[in-house]
């Protein structure tokens, strides 16, 4: 079967590998139909993904078809279309014991810590597959990215009367916006990139857009009728932005870091106490998020077709992936086999 391996930073190689054969009782063999390309993939390519080991087969945003099932599999049957939950948790640690598989102490993310889906077939534990008979493979490939937003909005416990600011209008910021809107809250998005902001407004992903500059606070107050936000979700992973986000909250506000950076975070304690803030991290997503997202996409309540800005074939990945990264019109790129 065709396989694409990232040998080392900036070096892809196509090869012919053995199609997986023997399945464990709880395993499923799936055919990969569509693959979403994510920030992690670009960072891995450029050698900027911390703790990343090479060689690695990338691909963790997958729309797949069930080809064969292990002897004890009851969750899926052959021919079914599925999204893949790529977070392989141990099921035994203290986090897993408390239903926090997304924060498992031994977490292995497919396509990041273990080999992923940039190949024709892959074996997946049955309980990591989420079936939909209605969605197409492209939609299924977007479920994982959407999960990041769904989980973050769940962490923030966004209510319809919240005033919400989403910082960062890239794919993760967009996925956060989708779920804030579903909860009926007023939401504004801030970014430095005007094209990204225009995309959010044009596709009705936010009620207002704010260009990040030295007047950001004034713009926030204007958008929310003189009030500061009750929830801020920062999807930038930029330390400068994350330090600013702390200043955007009203009393009782919740700050959720969806993006992360490799460093220490500092804040002014009196300013934190005075406003009685809550600061939260949000990591990956949980199985229930996959189920809810698929249900919302099936009813049409959630539509992300407008996200797909680029479609490339599997054969084009090695050449096109580096170029896509600097493409100004990039929102989301999807890989097809055909
Ligand atoms: Zn991703
Ligand atoms: Zn665990």
Coordinates of C-alpha atoms and ligand atoms in Angstrom, one line a residue:
X1 CA 0.0 0.0 0.0
X2 CA 1.1 3.6 -0.6
X3 CA 2.6 5.3 2.4
X4 CA 4.1 8.7 3.0
X5 CA 6.7 9.1 5.7
X6 CA 8.3 12.2 7.1
X7 CA 11.9 10.9 7.4
X8 CA 13.2 14.0 9.1
X9 CA 12.4 17.7 9.0
X10 CA 11.7 18.9 5.4
X11 CA 12.1 15.4 4.0
X12 CA 9.1 13.3 2.9
X13 CA 9.4 9.9 1.2
X14 CA 6.8 7.8 -0.6
X15 CA 7.1 4.0 -0.3
X16 CA 5.2 0.8 -0.8
X17 CA 4.5 -0.9 2.6
X18 CA 2.8 -4.1 3.7
X19 CA -1.0 -3.8 4.1
X20 CA -1.7 -4.6 7.8
X21 CA -3.1 -8.1 8.1
X22 CA -3.7 -9.8 11.5
X23 CA -6.1 -7.9 13.8
X24 CA -6.3 -8.0 17.5
X25 CA -9.8 -9.0 18.8
X26 CA -10.7 -5.3 19.4
X27 CA -9.0 -3.8 16.3
X28 CA -10.4 -2.6 13.1
X29 CA -8.7 -2.2 9.7
X30 CA -9.8 1.0 8.0
X31 CA -9.2 2.5 4.6
X32 CA -8.2 6.1 4.8
X33 CA -10.3 8.2 2.4
X34 CA -9.6 11.8 3.4
X35 CA -7.0 13.4 5.6
X36 CA -7.0 17.0 7.1
X37 CA -3.7 18.8 7.4
X38 CA -3.2 20.5 10.7
X39 CA -0.8 23.0 12.3
X40 CA 1.0 20.0 13.9
X41 CA 1.8 18.5 10.5
X42 CA 3.3 21.8 9.3
X43 CA 5.3 22.2 12.5
X44 CA 6.5 18.6 12.2
X45 CA 7.6 19.1 8.6
X46 CA 9.6 22.2 9.5
X47 CA 11.1 20.5 12.6
X48 CA 9.3 22.9 15.0
X49 CA 7.1 20.4 16.8
X50 CA 8.5 19.9 20.4
X51 CA 9.3 16.3 21.4
X52 CA 8.6 15.1 17.9
X53 CA 10.4 11.9 16.8
X54 CA 11.3 11.0 13.2
X55 CA 10.7 9.1 11.0
X56 CA 6.9 9.4 11.4
X57 CA 3.8 8.8 9.3
X58 CA 1.7 12.0 9.8
X59 CA -2.1 12.3 9.6
X60 CA -4.5 12.4 12.6
X61 CA -7.6 14.0 11.0
X62 CA -9.1 11.1 9.2
X63 CA -12.3 10.1 7.3
X64 CA -12.2 6.3 7.0
X65 CA -14.1 3.2 5.9
X66 CA -14.2 0.0 7.9
X67 CA -12.6 -2.8 5.9
X68 CA -12.3 -5.6 8.4
X69 CA -13.0 -6.1 12.1
X70 CA -11.4 -8.1 14.9
X71 CA -13.2 -11.1 16.5
X72 CA -14.6 -9.2 19.4
X73 CA -15.6 -5.9 17.7
X74 CA -19.2 -4.9 18.1
X75 CA -19.0 -1.1 17.6
X76 CA -18.7 -1.1 13.8
X77 CA -19.3 -3.2 10.8
X78 CA -17.6 -3.4 7.4
X79 CA -18.4 -0.6 5.0
X80 CA -19.3 2.0 7.6
X81 CA -17.9 5.5 7.4
X82 CA -16.1 6.9 10.5
X83 CA -14.2 9.7 12.1
X84 CA -11.2 8.6 14.1
X85 CA -10.5 9.8 17.6
X86 CA -6.7 9.7 17.4
X87 CA -6.0 10.0 21.1
X88 CA -4.7 6.6 22.3
X89 CA -5.0 6.6 26.1
X90 CA -3.9 3.8 28.4
X91 CA -7.2 3.4 30.3
X92 CA -5.3 2.6 33.5
X93 CA -3.7 5.8 34.8
X94 CA -5.3 8.2 37.4
X95 CA -6.4 10.6 34.6
X96 CA -8.1 7.8 32.6
X97 CA -9.7 6.4 35.7
X98 CA -11.4 9.8 36.1
X99 CA -12.7 9.9 32.5
X100 CA -9.8 12.3 31.5
X101 CA -8.5 10.1 28.7
X102 CA -7.7 13.3 26.8
X103 CA -5.1 14.1 29.5
X104 CA -3.9 10.5 29.9
X105 CA -0.4 10.3 31.5
X106 CA 0.7 7.9 28.7
X107 CA -1.2 9.6 25.8
X108 CA -0.1 8.7 22.3
X109 CA -1.7 10.7 19.5
X110 CA -1.8 8.9 16.2
X111 CA 0.2 10.8 13.5
X112 CA 2.2 12.6 16.2
X113 CA 3.5 10.1 18.8
X114 CA 2.7 7.0 16.8
X115 CA 2.3 6.5 13.0
X116 CA -0.8 8.1 11.6
X117 CA -3.0 7.9 8.5
X118 CA -0.9 9.2 5.6
X119 CA -1.2 5.6 4.1
X120 CA -4.0 3.6 2.4
X121 CA -4.9 1.4 5.4
X122 CA -4.4 1.6 9.2
X123 CA -5.4 -0.4 12.2
X124 CA -7.4 1.5 14.9
X125 CA -8.9 0.3 18.2
X126 CA -12.7 -0.1 17.6
X127 CA -13.7 2.2 20.4
X128 CA -11.8 5.1 18.7
X129 CA -14.0 5.0 15.7
X130 CA -17.1 7.2 15.5
X131 CA -19.6 6.2 12.8
X132 CA -21.8 8.3 10.6
X133 CA -23.9 6.9 7.8
X134 CA -24.8 10.4 6.6
X135 CA -21.6 12.4 6.5
X136 CA -19.0 12.2 3.8
X137 CA -15.4 11.4 4.3
X138 CA -14.3 15.1 4.0
X139 CA -16.7 16.1 6.8
X140 CA -15.6 13.1 8.9
X141 CA -11.9 14.2 8.5
X142 CA -12.9 17.6 10.1
X143 CA -14.4 16.1 13.2
X144 CA -11.1 15.9 15.1
X145 CA -10.3 19.6 14.6
X146 CA -13.8 20.5 15.6
X147 CA -13.4 18.5 18.8
X148 CA -10.7 20.9 20.0
X149 CA -13.2 23.7 19.8
X150 CA -16.1 21.7 21.2
X151 CA -14.1 20.7 24.3
X152 CA -12.7 24.2 24.9
X153 CA -16.2 25.7 24.8
X154 CA -17.4 22.9 27.2
X155 CA -14.5 23.7 29.5
X156 CA -15.5 27.4 29.5
X157 CA -19.1 26.4 30.1
X158 CA -20.3 29.1 27.7
X159 CA -23.9 30.2 28.3
X160 CA -26.2 32.2 25.9
X161 CA -25.8 35.4 28.0
X162 CA -22.0 35.3 28.0
X163 CA -20.0 37.8 26.1
X164 CA -17.3 35.8 24.4
X165 CA -14.0 36.8 22.8
X166 CA -12.1 34.3 20.7
X167 CA -8.5 35.2 20.2
X168 CA -7.0 33.8 17.0
X169 CA -9.0 33.1 13.8
X170 CA -7.0 30.1 12.5
X171 CA -8.6 26.6 12.2
X172 CA -8.6 26.1 16.0
X173 CA -10.1 29.6 16.6
X174 CA -12.7 28.8 14.0
X175 CA -13.6 25.5 15.6
X176 CA -14.0 27.4 18.9
X177 CA -16.3 29.9 17.2
X178 CA -18.6 27.2 15.8
X179 CA -19.4 25.9 19.3
X180 CA -19.8 29.4 20.9
X181 CA -22.3 30.2 18.2
X182 CA -24.2 26.9 18.8
X183 CA -24.6 27.9 22.5
X184 CA -26.2 31.2 21.4
X185 CA -23.7 33.6 23.0
X186 CA -22.5 36.9 21.4
X187 CA -19.0 36.4 20.1
X188 CA -16.3 38.5 18.7
X189 CA -13.0 37.3 17.2
X190 CA -9.7 39.1 17.3
X191 CA -6.7 38.5 15.0
X192 CA -3.8 40.4 13.4
X193 CA -4.8 38.9 10.0
X194 CA -7.5 40.9 8.2
X195 CA -8.2 38.1 5.7
X196 CA -8.9 35.6 8.5
X197 CA -11.2 38.1 10.2
X198 CA -13.1 38.8 6.9
X199 CA -13.5 35.0 6.5
X200 CA -15.2 34.8 9.9
X201 CA -17.6 37.6 9.1
X202 CA -18.3 36.5 5.6
X203 CA -19.3 33.0 6.7
X204 CA -21.1 34.3 9.8
X205 CA -18.7 32.5 12.3
X206 CA -18.6 35.6 14.6
X207 CA -20.8 38.6 15.3
X208 CA -17.9 41.0 15.1
X209 CA -14.3 41.1 14.3
X210 CA -11.5 43.1 16.0
X211 CA -8.1 43.7 14.4
X212 CA -5.4 43.2 17.0
X213 CA -3.5 46.5 17.6
X214 CA -2.9 49.0 20.4
X215 CA -6.6 49.8 20.3
X216 CA -7.8 46.3 21.0
X217 CA -9.4 47.0 24.4
X218 CA -11.3 50.0 23.0
X219 CA -12.6 47.9 20.1
X220 CA -13.7 45.1 22.5
X221 CA -15.6 47.6 24.6
X222 CA -17.3 49.0 21.5
X223 CA -18.4 45.6 20.3
X224 CA -19.8 44.5 23.7
X225 CA -21.6 47.8 24.5
X226 CA -19.0 49.1 27.0
X227 CA -18.6 45.7 28.8
X228 CA -15.6 43.4 28.8
X229 CA -16.0 39.7 27.9
X230 CA -17.1 37.1 30.4
X231 CA -15.2 34.4 28.5
X232 CA -12.0 34.6 26.5
X233 CA -10.7 31.6 24.6
X234 CA -7.2 32.0 23.3
X235 CA -6.4 29.9 20.3
X236 CA -3.1 31.5 19.3
X237 CA -0.3 29.6 21.3
X238 CA 1.5 33.0 21.2
X239 CA 2.8 34.1 24.6
X240 CA 2.3 37.8 23.7
X241 CA -1.3 37.2 22.9
X242 CA -1.9 34.9 25.9
X243 CA -0.6 37.6 28.2
X244 CA -2.9 40.2 26.6
X245 CA -5.9 37.9 26.9
X246 CA -5.6 38.0 30.7
X247 CA -6.4 41.7 30.5
X248 CA -9.6 41.3 28.4
X249 CA -11.8 39.7 31.1
X250 CA -14.7 41.1 33.1
X251 CA -15.2 40.2 36.8
X252 CA -15.9 36.5 37.2
X253 CA -14.4 35.8 33.8
X254 CA -13.1 32.5 32.5
X255 CA -10.0 32.4 30.4
X256 CA -9.3 29.2 28.4
X257 CA -6.0 28.5 26.8
X258 CA -6.7 26.3 23.8
X259 CA -3.3 27.0 22.2
X260 CA -0.1 26.4 24.2
X261 CA 3.5 27.5 24.1
X262 CA 6.6 26.0 25.6
X263 CA 7.2 28.4 28.4
X264 CA 6.1 29.8 31.7
X265 CA 2.9 31.9 32.0
X266 CA 2.9 34.8 34.5
X267 CA 0.1 37.1 35.6
X268 CA -0.4 39.8 38.1
X269 CA -2.0 38.3 41.2
X270 CA -4.0 41.4 42.4
X271 CA -5.5 41.7 39.0
X272 CA -6.4 38.0 39.0
X273 CA -7.9 38.2 42.5
X274 CA -9.7 41.5 42.1
X275 CA -11.7 40.1 39.2
X276 CA -12.0 36.6 40.7
X277 CA -10.9 35.0 37.4
X278 CA -10.7 31.4 36.4
X279 CA -7.9 30.3 34.1
X280 CA -8.2 26.9 32.4
X281 CA -6.3 24.7 30.0
X282 CA -8.1 22.7 27.3
X283 CA -6.4 19.7 25.8
X284 CA -7.6 17.5 22.8
X285 CA -11.2 16.4 23.2
X286 CA -13.3 13.6 24.6
X287 CA -15.3 10.8 23.0
X288 CA -18.6 12.6 23.7
X289 CA -17.4 15.6 21.7
X290 CA -17.0 13.3 18.6
X291 CA -20.6 12.0 19.1
X292 CA -22.0 15.5 19.5
X293 CA -20.2 17.0 16.6
X294 CA -21.2 14.2 14.2
X295 CA -24.9 14.6 15.4
X296 CA -24.8 18.4 14.8
X297 CA -23.2 18.0 11.4
X298 CA -25.8 15.4 10.4
X299 CA -28.7 17.7 11.2
X300 CA -26.9 20.6 9.4
X301 CA -26.8 22.7 12.6
X302 CA -23.0 22.6 12.2
X303 CA -21.6 23.2 8.7
X304 CA -17.9 23.6 8.0
X305 CA -17.8 23.0 4.3
X306 CA -16.6 26.7 3.8
X307 CA -13.5 25.8 5.8
X308 CA -11.9 23.8 3.0
X309 CA -9.8 26.2 1.1
X310 CA -7.5 23.6 -0.6
X311 CA -7.8 20.1 -1.9
X312 CA -4.7 18.1 -2.9
X313 CA -4.1 14.5 -3.8
X314 CA -2.0 12.0 -1.8
X315 CA 0.7 12.1 -4.5
X316 CA 0.9 15.9 -4.2
X317 CA 1.4 16.1 -0.4
X318 CA 5.3 16.0 -0.4
X319 CA 5.5 18.8 -2.8
X320 CA 2.5 20.9 -1.8
X321 CA 2.4 20.7 2.1
X322 CA 5.4 23.1 2.5
X323 CA 3.9 25.6 0.1
X324 CA 0.5 25.5 1.7
X325 CA 1.9 26.7 5.0
X326 CA 2.7 30.1 3.6
X327 CA -0.4 30.3 1.4
X328 CA -2.4 33.4 2.6
X329 CA -5.8 32.0 1.6
X330 CA -5.2 28.7 3.6
X331 CA -7.9 27.8 6.0
X332 CA -8.0 24.0 5.8
X333 CA -6.4 21.7 3.3
X334 CA -7.7 18.2 2.7
X335 CA -5.9 15.3 1.1
X336 CA -7.8 12.8 -1.2
X337 CA -6.6 9.6 -2.7
X338 CA -8.1 10.2 -6.1
Ligands
LIG1 ZN1 -5.0 18.5 14.2
LIG2 ZN1 -4.1 6.9 30.9

